[in-house]
Short mmCIF file of C-alpha atoms in Angstrom, two decimals:
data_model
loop_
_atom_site.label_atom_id
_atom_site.label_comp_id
_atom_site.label_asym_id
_atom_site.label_seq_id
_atom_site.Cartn_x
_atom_site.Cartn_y
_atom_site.Cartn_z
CA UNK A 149 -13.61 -4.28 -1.90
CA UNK A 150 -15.53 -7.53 -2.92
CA UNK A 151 -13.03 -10.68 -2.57
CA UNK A 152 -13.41 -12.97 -5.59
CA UNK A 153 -12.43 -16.10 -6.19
CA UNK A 154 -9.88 -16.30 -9.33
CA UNK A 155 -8.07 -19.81 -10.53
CA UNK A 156 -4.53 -18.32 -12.42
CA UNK A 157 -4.08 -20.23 -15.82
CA UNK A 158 -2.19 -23.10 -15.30
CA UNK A 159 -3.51 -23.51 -12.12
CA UNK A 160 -6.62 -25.84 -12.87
CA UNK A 161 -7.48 -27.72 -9.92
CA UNK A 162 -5.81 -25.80 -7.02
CA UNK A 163 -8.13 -23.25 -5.36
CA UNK A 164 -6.83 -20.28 -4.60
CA UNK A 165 -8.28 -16.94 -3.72
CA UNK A 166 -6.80 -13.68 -4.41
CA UNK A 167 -7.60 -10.51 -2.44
CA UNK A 168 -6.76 -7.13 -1.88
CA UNK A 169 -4.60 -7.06 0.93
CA UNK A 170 -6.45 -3.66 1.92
CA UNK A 171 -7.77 -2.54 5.64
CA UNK A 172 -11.44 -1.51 5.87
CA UNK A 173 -14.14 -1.09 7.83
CA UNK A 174 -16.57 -2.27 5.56
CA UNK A 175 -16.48 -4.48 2.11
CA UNK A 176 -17.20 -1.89 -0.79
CA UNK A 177 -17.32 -1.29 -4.39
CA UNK A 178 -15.82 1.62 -5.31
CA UNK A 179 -17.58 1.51 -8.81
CA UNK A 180 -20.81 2.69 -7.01
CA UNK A 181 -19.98 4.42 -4.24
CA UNK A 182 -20.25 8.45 -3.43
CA UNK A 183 -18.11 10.88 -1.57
CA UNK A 184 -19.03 12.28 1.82
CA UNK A 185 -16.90 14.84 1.82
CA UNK A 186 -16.40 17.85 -1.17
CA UNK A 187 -12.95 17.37 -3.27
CA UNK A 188 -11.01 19.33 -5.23
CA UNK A 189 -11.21 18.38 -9.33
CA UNK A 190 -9.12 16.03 -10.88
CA UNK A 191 -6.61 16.80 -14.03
CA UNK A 192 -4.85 14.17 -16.34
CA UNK A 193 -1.59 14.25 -17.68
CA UNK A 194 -0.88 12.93 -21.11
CA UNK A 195 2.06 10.04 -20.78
CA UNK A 196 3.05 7.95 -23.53
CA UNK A 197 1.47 4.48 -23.36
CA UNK A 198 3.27 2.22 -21.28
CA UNK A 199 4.67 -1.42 -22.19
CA UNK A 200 3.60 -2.53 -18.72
CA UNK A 201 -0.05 -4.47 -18.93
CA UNK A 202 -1.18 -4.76 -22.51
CA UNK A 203 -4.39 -6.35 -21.66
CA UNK A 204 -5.17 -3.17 -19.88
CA UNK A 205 -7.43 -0.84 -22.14
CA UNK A 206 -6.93 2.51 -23.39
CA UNK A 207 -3.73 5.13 -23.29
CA UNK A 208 -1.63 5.38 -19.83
CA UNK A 209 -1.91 8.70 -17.95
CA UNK A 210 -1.32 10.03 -15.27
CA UNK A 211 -4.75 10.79 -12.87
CA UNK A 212 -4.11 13.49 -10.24
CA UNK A 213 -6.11 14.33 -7.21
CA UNK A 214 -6.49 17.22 -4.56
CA UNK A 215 -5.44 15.88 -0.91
CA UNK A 216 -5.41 18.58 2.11
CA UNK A 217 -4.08 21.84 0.48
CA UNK A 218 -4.55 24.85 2.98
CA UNK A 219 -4.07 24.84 6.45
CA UNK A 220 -7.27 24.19 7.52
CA UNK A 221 -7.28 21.25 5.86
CA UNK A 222 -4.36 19.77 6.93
CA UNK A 223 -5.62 20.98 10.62
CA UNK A 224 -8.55 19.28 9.97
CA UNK A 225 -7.31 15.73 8.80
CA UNK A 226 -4.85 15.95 11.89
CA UNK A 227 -7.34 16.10 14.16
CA UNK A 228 -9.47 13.37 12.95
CA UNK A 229 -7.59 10.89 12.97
CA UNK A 230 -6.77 10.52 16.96
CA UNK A 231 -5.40 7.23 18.30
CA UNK A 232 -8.47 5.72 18.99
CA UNK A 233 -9.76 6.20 15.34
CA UNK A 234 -6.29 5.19 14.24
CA UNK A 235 -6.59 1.98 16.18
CA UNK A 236 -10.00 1.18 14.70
CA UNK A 237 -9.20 1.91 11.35
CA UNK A 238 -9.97 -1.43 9.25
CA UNK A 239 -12.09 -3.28 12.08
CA UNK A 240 -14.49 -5.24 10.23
CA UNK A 241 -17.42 -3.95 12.95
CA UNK A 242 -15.97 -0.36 14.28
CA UNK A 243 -19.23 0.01 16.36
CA UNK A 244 -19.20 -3.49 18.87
CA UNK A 245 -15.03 -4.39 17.76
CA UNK A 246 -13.10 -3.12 21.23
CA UNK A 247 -10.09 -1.19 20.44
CA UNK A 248 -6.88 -3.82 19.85
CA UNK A 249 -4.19 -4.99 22.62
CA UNK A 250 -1.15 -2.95 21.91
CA UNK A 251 1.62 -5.35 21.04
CA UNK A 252 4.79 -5.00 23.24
CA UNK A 253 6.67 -7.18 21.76
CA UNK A 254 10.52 -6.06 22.46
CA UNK A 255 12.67 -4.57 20.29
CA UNK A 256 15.97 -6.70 19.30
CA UNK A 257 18.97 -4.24 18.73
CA UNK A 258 20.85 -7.30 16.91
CA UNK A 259 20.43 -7.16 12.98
CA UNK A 260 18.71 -10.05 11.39
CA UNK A 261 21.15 -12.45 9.33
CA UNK A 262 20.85 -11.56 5.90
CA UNK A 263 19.01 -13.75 3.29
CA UNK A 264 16.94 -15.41 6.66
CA UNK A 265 13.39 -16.27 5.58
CA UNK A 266 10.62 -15.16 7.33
CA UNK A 267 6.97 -15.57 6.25
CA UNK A 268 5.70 -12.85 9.00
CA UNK A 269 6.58 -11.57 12.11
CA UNK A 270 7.21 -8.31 14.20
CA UNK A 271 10.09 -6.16 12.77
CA UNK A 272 12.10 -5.65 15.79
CA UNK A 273 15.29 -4.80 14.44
CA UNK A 274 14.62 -0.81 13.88
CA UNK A 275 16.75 1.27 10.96
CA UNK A 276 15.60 3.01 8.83
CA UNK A 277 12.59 1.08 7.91
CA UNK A 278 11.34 1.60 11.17
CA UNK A 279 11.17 5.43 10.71
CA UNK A 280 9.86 5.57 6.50
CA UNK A 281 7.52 2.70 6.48
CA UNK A 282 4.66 3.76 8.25
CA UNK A 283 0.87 3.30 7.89
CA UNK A 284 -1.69 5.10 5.60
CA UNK A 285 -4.91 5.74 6.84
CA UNK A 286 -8.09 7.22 4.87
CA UNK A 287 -11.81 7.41 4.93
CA UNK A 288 -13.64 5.63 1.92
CA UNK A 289 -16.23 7.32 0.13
CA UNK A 290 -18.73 5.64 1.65
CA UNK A 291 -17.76 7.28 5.49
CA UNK A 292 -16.00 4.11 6.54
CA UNK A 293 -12.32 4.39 7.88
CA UNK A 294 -9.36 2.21 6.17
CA UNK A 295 -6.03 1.81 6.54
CA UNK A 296 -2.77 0.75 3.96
CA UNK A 297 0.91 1.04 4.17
CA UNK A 298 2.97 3.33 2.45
CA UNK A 299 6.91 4.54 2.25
CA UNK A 300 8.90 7.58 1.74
CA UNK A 301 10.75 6.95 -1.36
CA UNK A 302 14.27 8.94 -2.19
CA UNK A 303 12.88 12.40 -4.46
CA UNK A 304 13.70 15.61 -5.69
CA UNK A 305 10.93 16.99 -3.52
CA UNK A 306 11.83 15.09 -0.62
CA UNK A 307 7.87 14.63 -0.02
CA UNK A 308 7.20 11.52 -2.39
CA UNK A 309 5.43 8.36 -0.72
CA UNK A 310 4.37 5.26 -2.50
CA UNK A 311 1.45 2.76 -1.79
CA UNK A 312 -0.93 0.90 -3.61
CA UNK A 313 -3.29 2.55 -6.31
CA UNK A 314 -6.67 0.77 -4.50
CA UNK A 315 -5.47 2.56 -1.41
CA UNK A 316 -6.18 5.54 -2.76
CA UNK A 317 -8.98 5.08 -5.45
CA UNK A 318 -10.88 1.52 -6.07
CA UNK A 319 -10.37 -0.31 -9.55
CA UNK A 320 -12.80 0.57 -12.23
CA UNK A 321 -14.14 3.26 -10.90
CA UNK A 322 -15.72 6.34 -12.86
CA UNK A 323 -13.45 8.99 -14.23
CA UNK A 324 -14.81 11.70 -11.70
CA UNK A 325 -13.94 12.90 -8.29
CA UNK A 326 -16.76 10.94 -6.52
CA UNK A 327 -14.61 7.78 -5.81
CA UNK A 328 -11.40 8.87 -4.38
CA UNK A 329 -10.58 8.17 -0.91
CA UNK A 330 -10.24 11.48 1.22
CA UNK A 331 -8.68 11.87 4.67
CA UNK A 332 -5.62 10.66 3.97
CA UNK A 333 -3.18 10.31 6.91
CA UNK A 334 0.51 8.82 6.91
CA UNK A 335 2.32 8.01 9.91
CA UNK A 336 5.55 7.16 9.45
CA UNK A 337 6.39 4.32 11.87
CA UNK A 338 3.17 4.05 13.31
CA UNK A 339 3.38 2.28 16.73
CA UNK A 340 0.36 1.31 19.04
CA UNK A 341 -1.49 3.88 18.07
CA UNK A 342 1.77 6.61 17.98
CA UNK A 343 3.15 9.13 15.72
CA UNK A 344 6.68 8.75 16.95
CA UNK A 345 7.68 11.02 13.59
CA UNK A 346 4.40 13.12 13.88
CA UNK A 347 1.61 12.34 11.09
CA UNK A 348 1.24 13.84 7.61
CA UNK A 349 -1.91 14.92 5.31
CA UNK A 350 -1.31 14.33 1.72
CA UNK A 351 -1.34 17.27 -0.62
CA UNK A 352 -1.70 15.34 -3.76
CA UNK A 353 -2.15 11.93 -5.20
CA UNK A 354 -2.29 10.31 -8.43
CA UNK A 355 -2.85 6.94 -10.04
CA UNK A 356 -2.43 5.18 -13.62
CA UNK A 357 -5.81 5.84 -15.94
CA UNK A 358 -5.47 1.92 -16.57
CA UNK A 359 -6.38 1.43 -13.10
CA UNK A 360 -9.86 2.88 -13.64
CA UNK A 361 -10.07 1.58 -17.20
CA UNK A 362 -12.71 -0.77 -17.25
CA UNK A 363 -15.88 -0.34 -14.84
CA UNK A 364 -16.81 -3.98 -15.10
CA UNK A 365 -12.82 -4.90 -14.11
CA UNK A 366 -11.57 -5.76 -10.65
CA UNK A 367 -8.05 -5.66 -10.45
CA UNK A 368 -8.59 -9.75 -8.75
CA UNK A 369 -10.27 -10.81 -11.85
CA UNK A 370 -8.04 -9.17 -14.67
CA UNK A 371 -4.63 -8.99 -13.27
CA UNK A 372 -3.47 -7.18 -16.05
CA UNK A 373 -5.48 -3.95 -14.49
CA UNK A 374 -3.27 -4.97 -11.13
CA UNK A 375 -0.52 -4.54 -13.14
CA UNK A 376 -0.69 -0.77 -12.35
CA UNK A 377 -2.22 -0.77 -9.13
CA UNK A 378 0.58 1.48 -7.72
CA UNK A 379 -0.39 4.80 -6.43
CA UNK A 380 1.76 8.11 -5.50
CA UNK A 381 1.43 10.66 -3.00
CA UNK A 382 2.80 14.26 -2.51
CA UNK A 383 2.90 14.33 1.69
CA UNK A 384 2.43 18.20 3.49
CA UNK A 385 5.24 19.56 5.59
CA UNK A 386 5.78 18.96 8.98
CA UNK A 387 4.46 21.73 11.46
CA UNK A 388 8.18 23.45 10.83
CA UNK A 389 8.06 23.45 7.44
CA UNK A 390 9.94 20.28 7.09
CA UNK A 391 9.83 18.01 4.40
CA UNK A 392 8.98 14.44 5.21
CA UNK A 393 11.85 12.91 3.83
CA UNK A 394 13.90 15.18 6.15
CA UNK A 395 12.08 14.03 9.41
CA UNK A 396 11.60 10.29 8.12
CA UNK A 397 14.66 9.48 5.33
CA UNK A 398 13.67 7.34 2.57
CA UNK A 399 14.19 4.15 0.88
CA UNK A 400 15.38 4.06 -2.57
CA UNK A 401 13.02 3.34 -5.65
CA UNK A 402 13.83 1.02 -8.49
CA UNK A 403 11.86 0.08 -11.58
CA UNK A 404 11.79 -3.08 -13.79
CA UNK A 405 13.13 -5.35 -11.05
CA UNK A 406 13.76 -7.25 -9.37
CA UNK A 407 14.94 -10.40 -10.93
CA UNK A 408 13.85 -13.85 -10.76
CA UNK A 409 14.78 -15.62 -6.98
CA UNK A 410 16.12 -12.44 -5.48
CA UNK A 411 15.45 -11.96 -2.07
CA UNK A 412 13.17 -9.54 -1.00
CA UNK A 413 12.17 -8.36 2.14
CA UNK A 414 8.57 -7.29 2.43
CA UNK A 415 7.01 -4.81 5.44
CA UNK A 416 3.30 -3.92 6.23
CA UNK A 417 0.81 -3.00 8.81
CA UNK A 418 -1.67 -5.78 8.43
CA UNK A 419 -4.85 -5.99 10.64
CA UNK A 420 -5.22 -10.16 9.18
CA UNK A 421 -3.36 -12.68 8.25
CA UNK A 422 -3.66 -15.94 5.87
CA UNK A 423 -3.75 -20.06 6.22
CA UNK A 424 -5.01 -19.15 10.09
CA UNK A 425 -2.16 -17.50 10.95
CA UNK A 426 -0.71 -13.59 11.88
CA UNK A 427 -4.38 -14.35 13.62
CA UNK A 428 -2.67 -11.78 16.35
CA UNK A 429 -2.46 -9.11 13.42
CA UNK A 430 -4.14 -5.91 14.66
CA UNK A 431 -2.01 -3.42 12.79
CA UNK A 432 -0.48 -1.95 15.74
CA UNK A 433 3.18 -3.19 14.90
CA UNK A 434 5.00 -3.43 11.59
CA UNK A 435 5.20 -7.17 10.20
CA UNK A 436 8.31 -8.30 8.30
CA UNK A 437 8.48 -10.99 5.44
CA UNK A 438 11.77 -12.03 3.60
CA UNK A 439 12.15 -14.61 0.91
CA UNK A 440 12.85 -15.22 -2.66
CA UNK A 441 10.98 -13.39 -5.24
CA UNK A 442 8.92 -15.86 -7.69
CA UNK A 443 6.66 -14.81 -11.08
CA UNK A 444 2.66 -14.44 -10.11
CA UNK A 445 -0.04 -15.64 -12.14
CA UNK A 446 0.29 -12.76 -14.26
CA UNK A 447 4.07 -12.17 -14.37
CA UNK A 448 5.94 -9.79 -15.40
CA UNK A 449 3.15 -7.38 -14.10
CA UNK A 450 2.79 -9.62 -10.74
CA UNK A 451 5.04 -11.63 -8.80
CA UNK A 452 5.81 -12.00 -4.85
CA UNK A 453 6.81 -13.88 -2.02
CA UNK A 454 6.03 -16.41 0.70
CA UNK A 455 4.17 -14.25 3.46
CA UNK A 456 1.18 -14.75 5.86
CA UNK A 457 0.50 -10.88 5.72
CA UNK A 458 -3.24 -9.94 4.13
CA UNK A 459 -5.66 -6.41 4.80
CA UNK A 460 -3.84 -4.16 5.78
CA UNK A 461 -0.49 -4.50 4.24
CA UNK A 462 -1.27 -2.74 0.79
CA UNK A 463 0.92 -0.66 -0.84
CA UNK A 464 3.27 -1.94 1.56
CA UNK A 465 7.18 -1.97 -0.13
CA UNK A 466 9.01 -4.95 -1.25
CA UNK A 467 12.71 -4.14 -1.02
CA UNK A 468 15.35 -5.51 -2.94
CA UNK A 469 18.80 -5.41 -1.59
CA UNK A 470 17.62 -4.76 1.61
CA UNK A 471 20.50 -3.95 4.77
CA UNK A 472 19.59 -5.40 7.65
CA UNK A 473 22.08 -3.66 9.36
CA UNK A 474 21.00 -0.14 8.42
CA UNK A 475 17.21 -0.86 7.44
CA UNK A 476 17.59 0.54 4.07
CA UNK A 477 16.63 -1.35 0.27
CA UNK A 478 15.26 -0.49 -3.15
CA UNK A 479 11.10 -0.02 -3.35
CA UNK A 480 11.10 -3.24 -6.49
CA UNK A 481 7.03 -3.17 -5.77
CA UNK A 482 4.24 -2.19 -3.20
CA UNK A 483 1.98 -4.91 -2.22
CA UNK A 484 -1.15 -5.72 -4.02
CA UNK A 485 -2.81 -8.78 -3.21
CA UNK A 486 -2.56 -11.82 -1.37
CA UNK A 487 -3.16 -15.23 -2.28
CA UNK A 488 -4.40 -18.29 0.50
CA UNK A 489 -3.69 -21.63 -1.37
CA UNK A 490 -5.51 -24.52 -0.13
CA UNK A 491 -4.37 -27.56 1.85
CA UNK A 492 -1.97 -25.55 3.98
CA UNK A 493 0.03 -24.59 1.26
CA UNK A 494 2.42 -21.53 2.24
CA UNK A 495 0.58 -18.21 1.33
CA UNK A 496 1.84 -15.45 -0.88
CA UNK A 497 1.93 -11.77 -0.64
CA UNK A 498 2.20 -10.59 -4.83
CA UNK A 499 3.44 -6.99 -5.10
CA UNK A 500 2.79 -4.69 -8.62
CA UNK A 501 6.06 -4.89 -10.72
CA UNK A 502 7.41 -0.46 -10.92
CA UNK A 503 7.35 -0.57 -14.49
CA UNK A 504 7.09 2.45 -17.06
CA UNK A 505 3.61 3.66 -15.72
CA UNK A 506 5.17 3.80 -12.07
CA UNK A 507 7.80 5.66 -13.10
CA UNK A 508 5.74 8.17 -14.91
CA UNK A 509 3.73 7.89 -11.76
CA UNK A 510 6.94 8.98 -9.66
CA UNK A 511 8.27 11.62 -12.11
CA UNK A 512 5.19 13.65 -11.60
CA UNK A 513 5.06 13.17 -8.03
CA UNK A 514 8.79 14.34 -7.24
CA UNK A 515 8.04 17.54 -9.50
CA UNK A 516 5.47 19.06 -7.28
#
């Protein structure tokens, strides 16, 4: 997706430059772009509106989309995406980029002090993060391979993920089938091009209709549209019959938090980072942030964190109340966008505040 250049009100002066913090192969716009492969229709769900985003237009409902449903399908996606592809997902030249140094960094048994900022680094401290958080990988419409971060939230179904809405669907983009990305393919603690949980096609998905609201919107240029960019995935069984929440466990959700100055830790799989550094980023190893939470430039709807994480970490969770002894928090938001302020100013990672419309989001996505 296109990167533009916004200045937040009450910001005159300062440049900044907000992004999607999304992995891809090429830039697109989803707007225009057509599907390579058939898909299955879409359905709405009438929700009542939500009080989350008022500058977004028109009534909030639930949009729903057809992953891999038979077993073909699921065989299918499985095989495509081998470790090779995996590692290449999100390369900004797939066809001269060699295939990334895997990153050995050693794992620290000892858990990290609590409240200890970090603006990016290698989680090496395991728990259960290690084994829910993993990365999201999908082909655009446009045949170009992406990637995102996702999480296995706590559900009835015990199959519920959450990422970011422009991981799965770009902002603006026609009400029709034509502009959803296909292939998608979670790993759960992805690692140098690993399954170490085994990988997982995605049944079913479904976004906010206020993310696709307005064509001529990006979610970078009205933040009120990135208010909702939160998506929600159903995940297939494992080859037992499994759920994923059974192999994986999950982190627990929250909505309408978290508070002002809490500290939040933040995890992703980015392939880039911001300000000139995470320049070692490939996306082979999970990255860690952890700070206090401030109001974005379009609070309540945005707010986030000092992080150096950028494309690549979407959708990734922001955890309130986060253990570092056991790895385990409360999903407050999933990553949205970045934001590189000039002069060497420290950078910020904003996540998409789990308001009304996420929750609807959620309650449809745990029924299935």
């Amino acid at each position: 997706m296109r990167t533009p250049t916004h200045r937040p009100r009450g910001q005159q002066g300062t440049r900044r430059t907000l992004r999607h913090a999304i992995g891809a192969t090429v830039t697109v716009s989803a707007a225009v772009v057509a599907l390579v492969t058939p898909a299955a229709a879409a359905d709405t769900a009438p929700h009542t509106p939500s009080s989350s985003g008022a500058g977004a237009a028109g009534p909030d409902t639930v949009t729903t989309h057809a992953g891999a449903g038979t077993a073909q399908e699921r065989a299918r996606v499985d095989a495509y995406w081998s470790p090779e592809r995996m590692k290449l997902a999100g390369a900004m030249i797939p066809e001269i980029t060699p295939v990334p140094e895997d990153d050995n960094t050693p794992d620290d048994p000892r858990p990290l002090p609590a409240n200890t900022p970090d603006p990016g680094a290698v989680w090496t401290h395991g728990g259960a993060v290690q084994k829910n958080v993993g990365r999201l990988f999908f082909t655009f419409s446009d045949g170009y391979d992406g990637s995102c971060t996702a999480t296995v939230v706590t559900s009835a179904n015990r199959s519920t993920v959450i990422t970011a809405a422009h991981c799965l669907r770009g902002v603006g983009a026609p009400s029709d089938d034509d502009t959803w990305n296909h292939n998608l393919y979670f790993v759960p603690g992805y690692r140098n091009g690993t399954k170490p949980l085994g990988g997982f096609s995605i049944r079913t998905m479904a976004t906010s209709s206020r993310w696709n609201a307005d064509p001529d919107t990006t979610a970078s240029s009205d933040l009120a549209v990135a208010g909702y960019d939160t998506g929600l995935l159903v995940a297939n069984p494992a080859a037992g019959g499994r759920p994923i929440g059974d192999v994986t466990g999950s982190q627990r959700i929250g909505f309408d938090q978290p508070v002002e100055g809490e500290f939040v830790h933040t995890f992703g799989y980015p392939k880039a980072g911001l300000n000139g550094s995470g320049d070692s980023y490939v996306g082979s190893r999970m990255i860690h942030c952890a700070g206090p939470s401030r109001p974005g430039p379009e609070a309540p709807l945005l707010w986030g964190e000092t992080c150096d994480m950028s494309s690549g970490s979407s959708g990734g969770p922001h955890l309130a109340r986060f253990d570092t002894r056991t790895g385990t928090g409360t999903v407050v938001g999933v990553t949205t966008t970045d934001e590189e302020l000039a002069g060497g100013q420290s950078p910020t990672l904003y996540a998409t505040r789990l308001g009304d419309s996420a929750h609807r989001l959620y309650d449809w996505a745990q029924s299935r």
